[in-house]
Structure formats: structure tokens, C-alpha cells
Amino acid sequence: MANSTAYALLYALSGGVSLAVATWVWSRRDQRGARAFIALLFAIATWAFVDALAILTASSPDSWLVWQKVRWSIAAFVPALWFIFTLRYTDLYSRYVRPITAVVLTEAAIVAGLTLTNASHQLVWEAVTLQDGVAPTVETTAGPVYIAHLTIAAALVLGGMVLLLQVLVNARNAHQSQPALLLAGGSLAVVLSAGSTFGTFPLGSADVTALGFGLGSGLIGWALYRHQLFDIYPVETDTVMTAMRDAVIAVNDERLVTDTNPAADGLLTTAEPLGTPLSEVLPTEPEDAWFCGEPGTHELTIDEDGEQRYYVLDVTPLHDDPAQRGHLLIFRDETTRRKQRRELERQSEHMEQFASTVSHDLRNPLTVAESGIELVGREADTDRVEIVAESLDRMRTIIDESLSFARSGQRMDEGDLWEVELEHVATAAWEHVDTADATLEIESSSTVLANEERLTRLFENLFRNSVEHGGDTATIRVGTLDSGGFYVADDGPGIPEAKREEIFERGFTTEDDGTGFGLAIVDAIVGAHDWSITVTDSETGGARFEVET
């Protein structure tokens, strides 16, 4: 009797542990896999309490059989709930969770129903009461349903452990402790169940499977306390997280760090950030806007080892699934890019100042020279005066185009760009160019985000180039590209493939009186828009300039 009481207390203690852990998890019931885990723990606790009551109250074969029916109808659900929990927690086969859940729970319900009605069919077991001395005993022979269910139950338990093992193998170091503890808890239950089956434990013929699950629940309770089992998850796109060069930090609704990638190691102030409040692992005080998980883009400055570094922070919700609530914080280091931008702005300002200075300082004496040559022309050799006048005119052209070239390549902000219609810009540019008897055909049009003034200048220079090389009767066509962008094509002699790269260089010209700025300005305008330009043959054998936007 003393042994029976000790066994009953042990089972009751095991059930109490499972029940306590289930109550603890209840506050996290919306997390992924938590509800299935709660159901599993309640089933294990009920199983353990029933075993305890059976030991204390089963005084006859009939009452023992009644308790057996109850315990096995409950135990039938434990393997199914374990597998459902591991399936949901690991999230490896999320698309199959619902049909698998329906199948395994249906199998468990059928076994439970057959167990409770076993007396009418004895498919689960066949019981025989034996008169052995004074006290009768019951011997049972396993039926086909019992054997089939044990096979399925073993497959479900081991299948769940395989899922956890798969996560353990693939997880980064920071997340290996969670599946490892779950595996340890499941293994403890399996070992005790096997030992009970083969009679290798001191409890003799007693079935300690429920006790094994209860002790496993205690181990998982430690995982809840120490490793925040249902609070932090590794982000499923593990390969992407590892490969990203930007620092990535995942946080849950409580602003606890749930995942990081290797690139975040240099940003964080601790080597073990998981489960730690975000405000304690960053070298800067989080601002309310992005610290509260407000989606969007934010700029912040962080002092790292005495150096100011600039970051652009993208805050994105993780999932709509309530079991995976939280946000992904992507810190993009803009320090180098910002320094480069400042340097470009400085160079651009210097170029503008230089161009303006040259333009101003040269135009004044040039104007004086032009006025003087006009007066001299009335008294001097007309031919020589004309030569000087042409030279002065060329100087003015070079000054104007130098200034245009300098300004065409200056970087632009978003405020300098707007949606413009290609047909409108091309038609306006055509009116500004001396096109003689050339023809413009607009084959297709679309809108493009551009600076209208510079885009007009681009078309002007391309049209002027086509007319200069294709003749006064050239046909010039403008249209859009399928990949995005536009083209300008003519029916002139075309451009040799060997010269298609150098035609955009400043100073390149095939005309005696050319300045070499025309296509260089086109290239500068394209670069200022972050576009690209290539030259190929048109359908008529002329030149075709393709601008990819």
C-alpha cells in the first residue's frame, strides 16, 4: 500500500507540473504553437491524475478496467497533440498543418471512442479475469486497434522529434537551445515509456509514460523560463538573414529582440541579445516613432567608437499571423554613401562656381571684343575681320556649351524631378533646333520622371547631332522602350561600332567646327538622372540612341 501511495503521489506531482506549465503558457497562447502545447500539457496532466486515482481506487478488476478505459481514451490524444505542436512550432510544413491536424485528431478520437466501448467489440484489448488465490487479477491481450494505434503513436512522437532535429541542425547558434530543450523533453518521455514497456525500471509493471511526459514538461518549463520558448522565434528566411549585408533585428510586440543576423553583431552592444529589450542592446536611445514599431523609414545617427555613423532604418511588420507578431528592423549604413554624396555636392558646387566664373570673366571681354571688331570692320579688311568675328563667335559657343556641360551633370534631388510626357518634351526641343527640312516622327510616348529642362536639352542635342550627320532631309524617330525608357533613331550613316564609346567623351567631334560638347552633354544629363545610354543601329541603318530609365 505504501508503494502504491508513493506511485500515486509521483503521478500526481507529474500532473501538477504539467498543469502548472500549461497555466504559465496560457498567457502566451497567441504565440505560434502555444495553443497546441497547452492542449498537450492538459492531456498529459489529466493522464497523470487518472493514473494516480487508478492506483488509489482500483480495488477490483472491474474498477481497474474502467480506469484503463479512461486513461487510454485520454492518452490516445497525446501523440497527436505532440506532433501538432512540433509541426506548428517549427513551421516547416505550414501549408499542411490543417489537414494533418484533422487526420491525427480524427484517429485519436476514433481510438478513444473504441476504447470506451471496448466491452462490446474488444478491438482494443481482450480482458480475461483470473482467480489467483484470494484476489482476482485481469490479463489483457492487445487487439488490432491497440497495436495499430501504438504504431501510429510511435511514428507521431518520433516524427515530432525529427522536425525539432531539423530545426536544430538548420538554426543559427542563437536559436539552437530552444529545439534542443524540446528534443530533450520529448526524449525523456520516450525513454521512460520504452523502459516501462520492457520492464527495465524499478516501478515494475507500472506504466510510467505519463510520468515521462510530466518530467519532460518540467524541462520544457525551464525552456520557457530561461530561453523564452514562445517569445522569440528565428525568422524563417534564415538564408536571407545570414546573407544580408545590412544589420537586421527582429523584435516582438514587447520589443524584445527575437532574432538578429551576423551583420548586426557590430551594431549591438551585447553578444547575447535574444530576449533582451531593444533599448538595452543598441548604442543609441531609440526614438518613439520607430521604437514603437511604426512602419516606415527613419534616419538616425549612432556614435560608434567616437565616430558618427548614419543609418536609414526600415521598420516592417513581420507577419499578419498573430503567432508571429512583431517587426523587422533593417539598419542600412549610409555613412559612406553620405560622405560620397557630400563630396559630390562639394565638387558640383565647385564646378558651378568655376563655370560661372569662367562664363562671367570671359563674356565681358568677349562682348567688348565683338563690339570693337564690328567698328573695325567698317574701316579694315573685311575678310580678316570676318575671321576674327567667327573666332569670337566660336569662343562664345564654347563658353555657353562649357557652362551647359558643367550644369548638366549636377546631381538632382527629388524636388528637381517630376512626371513629364516624352512627346511634349521632344516636340518642344524640335522647335528649338535648326532642323532644316528634317522630319520628326513620334512613334510612341509615355511619361518619365525627369527634369524637364535638362531632358529638353538632351533631345535638342540628339536632334542636332542627327541633322548634322544625317542631312537636312533626315527622318528622326522618337519612341519608348519595352524595358522602360526611350530612344531617338535616325536614317543617317550611323555610328561605327568602334567609336560608340568615345562619342560621349568631351571634345570628341567629327566636324571641323565642332566643339565636342554635344553628346558629352547628353551623357552628363543621362548620368545626372541615374539613367544609362547605349548606341546601336536603327532599322534604317542610322544611329539609334537608347536611354534606359
mmCIF file of C-alpha atoms in Angstrom, residues 207-344:
data_model
loop_
_atom_site.group_PDB
_atom_site.id
_atom_site.type_symbol
_atom_site.label_atom_id
_atom_site.label_comp_id
_atom_site.label_asym_id
_atom_site.label_seq_id
_atom_site.Cartn_x
_atom_site.Cartn_y
_atom_site.Cartn_z
ATOM 1 C CA ASP A 207 3.277 2.325 -16.926
ATOM 2 C CA VAL A 208 5.384 5.464 -16.361
ATOM 3 C CA THR A 209 4.749 7.021 -19.762
ATOM 4 C CA ALA A 210 2.650 9.784 -18.207
ATOM 5 C CA LEU A 211 5.409 10.357 -15.678
ATOM 6 C CA GLY A 212 7.914 10.723 -18.525
ATOM 7 C CA PHE A 213 5.766 13.293 -20.265
ATOM 8 C CA GLY A 214 5.330 15.128 -16.973
ATOM 9 C CA LEU A 215 9.078 15.308 -16.344
ATOM 10 C CA GLY A 216 9.555 16.381 -19.955
ATOM 11 C CA SER A 217 7.036 19.155 -19.307
ATOM 12 C CA GLY A 218 9.208 20.340 -16.424
ATOM 13 C CA LEU A 219 12.204 20.504 -18.716
ATOM 14 C CA ILE A 220 10.205 22.455 -21.266
ATOM 15 C CA GLY A 221 9.092 24.740 -18.422
ATOM 16 C CA TRP A 222 12.766 25.539 -17.914
ATOM 17 C CA ALA A 223 12.977 26.331 -21.607
ATOM 18 C CA LEU A 224 10.096 28.763 -21.122
ATOM 19 C CA TYR A 225 11.813 30.478 -18.219
ATOM 20 C CA ARG A 226 15.415 30.505 -19.389
ATOM 21 C CA HIS A 227 15.152 30.606 -23.176
ATOM 22 C CA GLN A 228 11.755 32.297 -23.743
ATOM 23 C CA LEU A 229 10.387 29.408 -25.757
ATOM 24 C CA PHE A 230 7.250 31.148 -27.014
ATOM 25 C CA ASP A 231 8.580 34.699 -27.008
ATOM 26 C CA ILE A 232 11.369 34.528 -29.592
ATOM 27 C CA TYR A 233 11.497 32.753 -32.920
ATOM 28 C CA PRO A 234 14.168 32.713 -35.585
ATOM 29 C CA VAL A 235 12.989 34.478 -38.728
ATOM 30 C CA GLU A 236 12.121 31.700 -41.209
ATOM 31 C CA THR A 237 14.123 33.184 -44.084
ATOM 32 C CA ASP A 238 17.344 32.142 -42.388
ATOM 33 C CA THR A 239 19.418 32.126 -45.561
ATOM 34 C CA VAL A 240 18.331 35.662 -46.419
ATOM 35 C CA MET A 241 19.009 36.866 -42.873
ATOM 36 C CA THR A 242 22.520 35.432 -42.954
ATOM 37 C CA ALA A 243 23.349 36.737 -46.415
ATOM 38 C CA MET A 244 22.094 40.307 -45.922
ATOM 39 C CA ARG A 245 24.820 42.909 -45.540
ATOM 40 C CA ASP A 246 22.512 45.268 -43.671
ATOM 41 C CA ALA A 247 22.042 44.794 -39.937
ATOM 42 C CA VAL A 248 18.688 43.091 -39.274
ATOM 43 C CA ILE A 249 16.999 42.861 -35.882
ATOM 44 C CA ALA A 250 13.612 41.204 -35.287
ATOM 45 C CA VAL A 251 11.565 42.229 -32.261
ATOM 46 C CA ASN A 252 8.252 41.006 -30.883
ATOM 47 C CA ASP A 253 5.338 43.082 -29.621
ATOM 48 C CA GLU A 254 7.057 43.531 -26.264
ATOM 49 C CA ARG A 255 10.137 44.998 -28.027
ATOM 50 C CA LEU A 256 12.253 42.012 -27.069
ATOM 51 C CA VAL A 257 14.929 41.010 -29.583
ATOM 52 C CA THR A 258 13.840 37.739 -31.189
ATOM 53 C CA ASP A 259 16.407 37.376 -33.963
ATOM 54 C CA THR A 260 19.468 39.026 -35.447
ATOM 55 C CA ASN A 261 21.732 38.402 -38.409
ATOM 56 C CA PRO A 262 25.560 38.341 -38.403
ATOM 57 C CA ALA A 263 25.721 41.866 -39.830
ATOM 58 C CA ALA A 264 24.033 43.173 -36.667
ATOM 59 C CA ASP A 265 26.857 41.947 -34.413
ATOM 60 C CA GLY A 266 28.878 45.101 -34.980
ATOM 61 C CA LEU A 267 25.886 47.300 -34.181
ATOM 62 C CA LEU A 268 24.704 45.648 -30.955
ATOM 63 C CA THR A 269 26.274 46.276 -27.569
ATOM 64 C CA THR A 270 25.898 42.687 -26.312
ATOM 65 C CA ALA A 271 26.910 39.295 -27.691
ATOM 66 C CA GLU A 272 23.663 37.632 -26.488
ATOM 67 C CA PRO A 273 20.804 39.960 -27.427
ATOM 68 C CA LEU A 274 17.977 37.406 -27.697
ATOM 69 C CA GLY A 275 15.174 38.096 -25.253
ATOM 70 C CA THR A 276 16.710 41.444 -24.272
ATOM 71 C CA PRO A 277 14.780 44.722 -24.662
ATOM 72 C CA LEU A 278 15.783 46.532 -27.833
ATOM 73 C CA SER A 279 16.635 49.689 -25.894
ATOM 74 C CA GLU A 280 19.353 47.798 -23.995
ATOM 75 C CA VAL A 281 21.225 46.390 -26.995
ATOM 76 C CA LEU A 282 21.531 49.485 -29.202
ATOM 77 C CA PRO A 283 24.253 52.111 -28.731
ATOM 78 C CA THR A 284 21.658 54.868 -29.083
ATOM 79 C CA GLU A 285 18.399 55.712 -27.386
ATOM 80 C CA PRO A 286 15.535 54.521 -29.640
ATOM 81 C CA GLU A 287 13.159 57.201 -30.847
ATOM 82 C CA ASP A 288 9.474 56.761 -30.095
ATOM 83 C CA ALA A 289 8.429 56.573 -33.764
ATOM 84 C CA TRP A 290 10.445 53.517 -34.739
ATOM 85 C CA PHE A 291 10.860 52.042 -31.254
ATOM 86 C CA CYS A 292 7.083 51.624 -31.060
ATOM 87 C CA GLY A 293 7.162 49.653 -34.306
ATOM 88 C CA GLU A 294 5.668 52.317 -36.531
ATOM 89 C CA PRO A 295 6.212 51.056 -40.098
ATOM 90 C CA GLY A 296 8.198 53.328 -42.366
ATOM 91 C CA THR A 297 11.680 54.715 -42.940
ATOM 92 C CA HIS A 298 13.598 56.648 -40.325
ATOM 93 C CA GLU A 299 17.022 58.285 -40.182
ATOM 94 C CA LEU A 300 19.264 58.035 -37.138
ATOM 95 C CA THR A 301 22.796 58.788 -36.100
ATOM 96 C CA ILE A 302 24.793 56.384 -33.929
ATOM 97 C CA ASP A 303 28.075 57.080 -32.205
ATOM 98 C CA GLU A 304 30.313 54.043 -32.679
ATOM 99 C CA ASP A 305 33.731 54.253 -31.026
ATOM 100 C CA GLY A 306 33.742 58.025 -31.291
ATOM 101 C CA GLU A 307 32.708 58.036 -34.966
ATOM 102 C CA GLN A 308 29.353 59.328 -36.160
ATOM 103 C CA ARG A 309 27.668 56.804 -38.394
ATOM 104 C CA TYR A 310 24.444 57.427 -40.269
ATOM 105 C CA TYR A 311 21.748 54.801 -40.751
ATOM 106 C CA VAL A 312 18.489 54.568 -42.627
ATOM 107 C CA LEU A 313 16.130 52.337 -40.657
ATOM 108 C CA ASP A 314 13.284 50.433 -42.358
ATOM 109 C CA VAL A 315 10.607 49.174 -39.957
ATOM 110 C CA THR A 316 8.408 46.429 -41.413
ATOM 111 C CA PRO A 317 5.737 44.232 -39.739
ATOM 112 C CA LEU A 318 6.813 40.599 -39.652
ATOM 113 C CA HIS A 319 3.505 38.833 -40.358
ATOM 114 C CA ASP A 320 -0.228 39.255 -40.121
ATOM 115 C CA ASP A 321 -0.308 35.938 -38.267
ATOM 116 C CA PRO A 322 -0.919 36.736 -34.566
ATOM 117 C CA ALA A 323 1.525 33.965 -33.656
ATOM 118 C CA GLN A 324 4.347 35.894 -35.325
ATOM 119 C CA ARG A 325 3.580 39.465 -34.359
ATOM 120 C CA GLY A 326 6.477 41.851 -34.278
ATOM 121 C CA HIS A 327 8.637 43.954 -36.537
ATOM 122 C CA LEU A 328 11.758 43.635 -38.622
ATOM 123 C CA LEU A 329 14.258 46.478 -38.214
ATOM 124 C CA ILE A 330 16.729 46.823 -41.081
ATOM 125 C CA PHE A 331 19.621 49.213 -40.400
ATOM 126 C CA ARG A 332 21.243 50.338 -43.654
ATOM 127 C CA ASP A 333 24.597 52.018 -43.074
ATOM 128 C CA GLU A 334 24.580 55.208 -45.142
ATOM 129 C CA THR A 335 27.800 56.665 -43.719
ATOM 130 C CA THR A 336 29.989 56.034 -46.769
ATOM 131 C CA ARG A 337 27.245 56.956 -49.197
ATOM 132 C CA ARG A 338 26.511 60.174 -47.335
ATOM 133 C CA LYS A 339 30.197 61.122 -47.357
ATOM 134 C CA GLN A 340 30.344 60.419 -51.080
ATOM 135 C CA ARG A 341 27.216 62.477 -51.662
ATOM 136 C CA ARG A 342 28.672 65.389 -49.724
ATOM 137 C CA GLU A 343 31.869 65.130 -51.751
ATOM 138 C CA LEU A 344 29.874 65.099 -54.997
#
